[in-house]
Tab-separated table of C-alpha atoms in Angstrom:
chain	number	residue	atom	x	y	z
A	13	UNK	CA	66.719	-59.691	153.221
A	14	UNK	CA	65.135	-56.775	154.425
A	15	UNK	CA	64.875	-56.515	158.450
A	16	UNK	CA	62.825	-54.141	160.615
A	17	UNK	CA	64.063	-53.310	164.765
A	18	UNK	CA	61.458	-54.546	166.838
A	19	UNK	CA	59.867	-53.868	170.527
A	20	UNK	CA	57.534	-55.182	172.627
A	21	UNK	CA	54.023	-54.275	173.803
A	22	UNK	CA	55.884	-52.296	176.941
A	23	UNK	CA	58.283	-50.499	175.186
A	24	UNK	CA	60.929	-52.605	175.450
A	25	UNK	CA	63.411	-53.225	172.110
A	26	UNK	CA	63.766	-57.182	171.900
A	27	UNK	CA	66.176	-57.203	168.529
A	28	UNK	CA	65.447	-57.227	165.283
A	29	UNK	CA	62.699	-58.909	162.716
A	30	UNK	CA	63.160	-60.525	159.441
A	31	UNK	CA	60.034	-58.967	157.628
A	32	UNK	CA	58.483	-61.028	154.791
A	33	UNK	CA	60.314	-60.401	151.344
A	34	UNK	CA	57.377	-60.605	148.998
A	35	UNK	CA	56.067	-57.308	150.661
A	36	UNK	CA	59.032	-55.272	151.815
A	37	UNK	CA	61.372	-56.256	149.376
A	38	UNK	CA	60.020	-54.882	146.676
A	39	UNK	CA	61.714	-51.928	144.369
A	40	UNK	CA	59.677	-49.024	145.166
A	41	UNK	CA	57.468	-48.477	141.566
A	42	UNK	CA	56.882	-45.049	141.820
A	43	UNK	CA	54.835	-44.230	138.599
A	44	UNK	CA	52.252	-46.370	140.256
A	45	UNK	CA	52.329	-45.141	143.459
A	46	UNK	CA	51.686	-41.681	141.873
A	47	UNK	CA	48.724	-43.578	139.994
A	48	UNK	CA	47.266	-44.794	143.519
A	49	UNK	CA	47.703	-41.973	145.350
A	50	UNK	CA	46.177	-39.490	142.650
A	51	UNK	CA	42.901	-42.340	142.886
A	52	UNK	CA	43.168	-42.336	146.133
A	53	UNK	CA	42.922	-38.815	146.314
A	54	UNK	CA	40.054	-38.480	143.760
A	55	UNK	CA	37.771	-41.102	145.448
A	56	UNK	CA	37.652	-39.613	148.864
A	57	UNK	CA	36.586	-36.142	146.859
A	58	UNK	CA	32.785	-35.184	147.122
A	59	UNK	CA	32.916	-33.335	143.608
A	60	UNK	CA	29.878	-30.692	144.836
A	61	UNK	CA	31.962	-27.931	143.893
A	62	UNK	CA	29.477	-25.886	141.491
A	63	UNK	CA	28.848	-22.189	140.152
A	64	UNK	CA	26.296	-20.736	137.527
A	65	UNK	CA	26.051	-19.960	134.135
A	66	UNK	CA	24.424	-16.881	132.430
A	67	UNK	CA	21.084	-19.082	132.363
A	68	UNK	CA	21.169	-19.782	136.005
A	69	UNK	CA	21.687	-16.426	137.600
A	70	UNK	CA	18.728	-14.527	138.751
A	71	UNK	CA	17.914	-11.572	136.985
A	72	UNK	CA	18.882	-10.236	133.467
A	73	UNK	CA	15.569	-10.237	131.727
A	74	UNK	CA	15.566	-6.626	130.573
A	75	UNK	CA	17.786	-5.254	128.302
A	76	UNK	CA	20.451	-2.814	129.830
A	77	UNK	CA	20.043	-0.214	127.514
A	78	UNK	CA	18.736	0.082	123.740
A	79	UNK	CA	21.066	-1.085	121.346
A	80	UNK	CA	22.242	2.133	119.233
A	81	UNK	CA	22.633	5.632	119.727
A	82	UNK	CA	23.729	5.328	123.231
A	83	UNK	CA	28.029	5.185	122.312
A	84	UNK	CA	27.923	2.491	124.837
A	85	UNK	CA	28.608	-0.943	123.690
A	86	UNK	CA	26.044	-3.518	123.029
A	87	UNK	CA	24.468	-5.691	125.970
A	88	UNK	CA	21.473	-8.027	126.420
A	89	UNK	CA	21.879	-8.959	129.816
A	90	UNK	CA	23.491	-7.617	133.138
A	91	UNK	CA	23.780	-11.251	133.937
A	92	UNK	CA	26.630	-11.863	130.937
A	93	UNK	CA	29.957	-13.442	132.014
A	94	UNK	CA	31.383	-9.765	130.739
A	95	UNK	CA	29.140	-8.161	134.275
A	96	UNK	CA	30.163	-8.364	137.695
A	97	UNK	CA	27.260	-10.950	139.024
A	98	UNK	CA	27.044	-12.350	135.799
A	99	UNK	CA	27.493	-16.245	135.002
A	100	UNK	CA	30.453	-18.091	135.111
A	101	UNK	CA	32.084	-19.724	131.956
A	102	UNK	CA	33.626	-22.818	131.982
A	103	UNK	CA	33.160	-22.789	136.102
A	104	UNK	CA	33.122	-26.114	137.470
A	105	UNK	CA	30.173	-28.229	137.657
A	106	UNK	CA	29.234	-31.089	139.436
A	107	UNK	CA	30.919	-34.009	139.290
A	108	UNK	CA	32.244	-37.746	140.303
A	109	UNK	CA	36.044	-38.186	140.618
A	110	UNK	CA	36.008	-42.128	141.658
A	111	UNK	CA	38.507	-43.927	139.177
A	112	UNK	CA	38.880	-47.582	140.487
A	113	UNK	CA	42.563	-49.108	140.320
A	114	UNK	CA	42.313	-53.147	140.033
A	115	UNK	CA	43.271	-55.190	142.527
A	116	UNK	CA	46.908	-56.442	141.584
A	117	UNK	CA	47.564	-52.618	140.835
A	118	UNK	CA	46.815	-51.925	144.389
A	119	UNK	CA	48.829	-54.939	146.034
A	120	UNK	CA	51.539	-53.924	144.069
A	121	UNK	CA	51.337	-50.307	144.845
A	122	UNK	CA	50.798	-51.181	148.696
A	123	UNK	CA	53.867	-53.782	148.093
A	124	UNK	CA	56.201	-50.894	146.958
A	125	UNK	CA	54.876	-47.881	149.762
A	126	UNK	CA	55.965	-51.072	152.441
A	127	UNK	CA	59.099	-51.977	150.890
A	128	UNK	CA	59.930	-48.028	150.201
A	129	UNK	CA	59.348	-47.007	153.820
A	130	UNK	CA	61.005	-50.592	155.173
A	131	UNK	CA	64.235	-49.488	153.347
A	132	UNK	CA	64.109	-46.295	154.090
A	133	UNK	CA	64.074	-47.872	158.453
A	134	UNK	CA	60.749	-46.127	159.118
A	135	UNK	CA	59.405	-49.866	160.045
A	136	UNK	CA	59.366	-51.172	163.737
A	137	UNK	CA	57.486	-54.020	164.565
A	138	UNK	CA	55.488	-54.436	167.826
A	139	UNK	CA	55.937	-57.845	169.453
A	140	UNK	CA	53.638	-59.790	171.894
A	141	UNK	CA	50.229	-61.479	171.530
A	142	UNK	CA	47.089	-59.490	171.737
A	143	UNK	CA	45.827	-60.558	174.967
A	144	UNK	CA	48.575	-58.617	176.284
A	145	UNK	CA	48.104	-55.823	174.194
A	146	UNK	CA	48.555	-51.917	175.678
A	147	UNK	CA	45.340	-51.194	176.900
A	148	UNK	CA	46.389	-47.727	178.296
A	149	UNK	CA	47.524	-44.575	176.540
A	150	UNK	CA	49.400	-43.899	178.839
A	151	UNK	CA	52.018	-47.233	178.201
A	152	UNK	CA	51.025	-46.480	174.337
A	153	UNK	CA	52.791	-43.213	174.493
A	154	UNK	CA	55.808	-45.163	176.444
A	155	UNK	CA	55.851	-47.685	173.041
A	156	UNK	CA	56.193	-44.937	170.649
A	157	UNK	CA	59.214	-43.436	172.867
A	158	UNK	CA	61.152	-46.318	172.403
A	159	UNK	CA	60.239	-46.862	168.641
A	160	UNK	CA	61.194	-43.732	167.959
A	161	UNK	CA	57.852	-42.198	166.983
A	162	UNK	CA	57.112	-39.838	169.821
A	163	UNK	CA	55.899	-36.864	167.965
A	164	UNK	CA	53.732	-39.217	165.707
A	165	UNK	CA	53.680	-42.364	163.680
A	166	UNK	CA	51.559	-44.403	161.392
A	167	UNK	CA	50.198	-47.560	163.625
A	168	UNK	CA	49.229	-50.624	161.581
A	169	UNK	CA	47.061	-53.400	163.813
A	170	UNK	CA	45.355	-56.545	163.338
A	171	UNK	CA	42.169	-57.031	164.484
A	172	UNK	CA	42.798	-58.640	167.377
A	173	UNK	CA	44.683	-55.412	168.517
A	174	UNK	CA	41.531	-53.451	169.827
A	175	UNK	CA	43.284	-52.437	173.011
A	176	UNK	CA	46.587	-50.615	171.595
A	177	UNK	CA	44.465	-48.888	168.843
A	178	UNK	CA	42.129	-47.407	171.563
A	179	UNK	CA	45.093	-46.546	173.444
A	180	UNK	CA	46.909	-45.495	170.716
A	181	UNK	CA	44.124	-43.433	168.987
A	182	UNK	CA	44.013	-40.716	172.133
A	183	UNK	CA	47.484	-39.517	170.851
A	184	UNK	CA	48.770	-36.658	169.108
A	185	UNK	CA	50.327	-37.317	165.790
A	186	UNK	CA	49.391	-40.944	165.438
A	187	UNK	CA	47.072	-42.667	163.092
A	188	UNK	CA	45.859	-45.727	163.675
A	189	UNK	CA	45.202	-47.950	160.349
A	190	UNK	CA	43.557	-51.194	160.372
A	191	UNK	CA	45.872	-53.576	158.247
A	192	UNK	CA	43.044	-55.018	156.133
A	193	UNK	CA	42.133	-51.115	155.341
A	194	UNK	CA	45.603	-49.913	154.308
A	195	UNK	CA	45.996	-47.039	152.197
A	196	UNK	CA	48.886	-45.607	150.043
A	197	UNK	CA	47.746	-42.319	151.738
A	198	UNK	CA	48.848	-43.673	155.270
A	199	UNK	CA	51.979	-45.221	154.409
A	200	UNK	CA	53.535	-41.940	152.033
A	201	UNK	CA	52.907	-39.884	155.768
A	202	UNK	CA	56.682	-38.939	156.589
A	203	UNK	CA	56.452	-40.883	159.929
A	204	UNK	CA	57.772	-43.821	160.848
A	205	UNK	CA	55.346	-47.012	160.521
A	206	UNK	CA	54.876	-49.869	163.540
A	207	UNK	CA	53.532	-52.785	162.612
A	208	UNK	CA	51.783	-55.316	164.928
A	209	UNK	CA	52.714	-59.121	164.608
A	210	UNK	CA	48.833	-59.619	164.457
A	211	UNK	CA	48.622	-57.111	161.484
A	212	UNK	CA	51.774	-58.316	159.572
A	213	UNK	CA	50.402	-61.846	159.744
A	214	UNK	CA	47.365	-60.486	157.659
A	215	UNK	CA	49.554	-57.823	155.352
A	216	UNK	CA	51.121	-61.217	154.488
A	217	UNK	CA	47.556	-63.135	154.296
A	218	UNK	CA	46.228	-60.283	151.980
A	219	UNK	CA	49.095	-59.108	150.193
A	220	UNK	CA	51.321	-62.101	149.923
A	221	UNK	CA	48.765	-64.715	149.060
């Protein structure tokens, strides 16, 4: 039984949460949460990163020198990889990094991150329906205070928590992660994690079903 300390939408602790054991009671798998993060990592990369070979560098078309009786050593081309300005060997080139991890992989891997930082008691939960969400950032910042998160956290919401991830987002030091768009990236952050009830209830419709 893994449980979570929980506080209201004003700041107030209210006790403690029993969070759902198919998500945060995992044993942390942490071969594959290397394997999602390095994906991760890859897919947000542009891969435009480029230099030029001895065929794409302007200039070179005359011969240095002649080829003997000069004691110099033999060259073709100021543009060789042996010249300063010359080409690059080997350089990198152009490319695509995406890698695609299936979608059990990535439940799983989301599973463990949850149950890793739940038992490590960097999870508080945020009690209260939406409608009386924190609609100012001011009583946002007053939330964090009393979770425990003041000089940042990782906020996970629902989507009917559009008025405490406005409020939320004008912060320093907090990200604000829709719980249907959850990344390993977000939850390996060394900050502590609040949870909404309206995003746990999906976490449990996405991950759990």
């Amino acid at each position: 039984m893994v449980k979570a300390p929980a506080v209201d939408v004003t700041g107030t602790r209210t006790g403690e949460v029993e969070l759902p054991a198919a998500i945060f009671g995992l044993r942390p798998h942490r071969p594959l949460l290397h394997q999602a993060l390095v994906i991760e990592h890859g897919n947000v990369r542009r891969g435009t990163h480029a230099t030029k070979t001895r065929g794409e560098v302007r200039g070179g078309g005359r011969k240095p020198w002649r080829q003997k009786g000069t004691g110099r050593a033999r060259h073709g081309s100021r543009r060789s990889p042996l010249w300063t300005g010359g080409g690059i060997v080997f350089g990198p080139r152009p490319r695509d990094y995406h890698r695609k991890l299936n979608r059990r992989e990535r439940t799983l891997a989301l599973c463990a991150a949850l149950s890793a930082q739940a038992q490590a008691g960097r999870v508080t939960v945020v009690q209260g329906p939406p409608e009386a969400s924190v609609q100012r950032t001011a009583l946002a910042a007053r939330l964090l205070q009393t979770a425990g998160a003041a000089s940042g956290a990782v906020l996970i919401t629902g989507a009917a928590d559009t008025g405490l991830a406005r409020a939320a987002a004008n912060l320093r030091g907090v990200r604000v992660v829709a719980a249907r768009r959850l990344t390993i990236r977000a939850l390996l952050l060394p900050k502590p994690i609040l949870i909404t009830q309206a995003a746990l209830a999906e976490l449990q419709e996405v991950l759990a079903s």
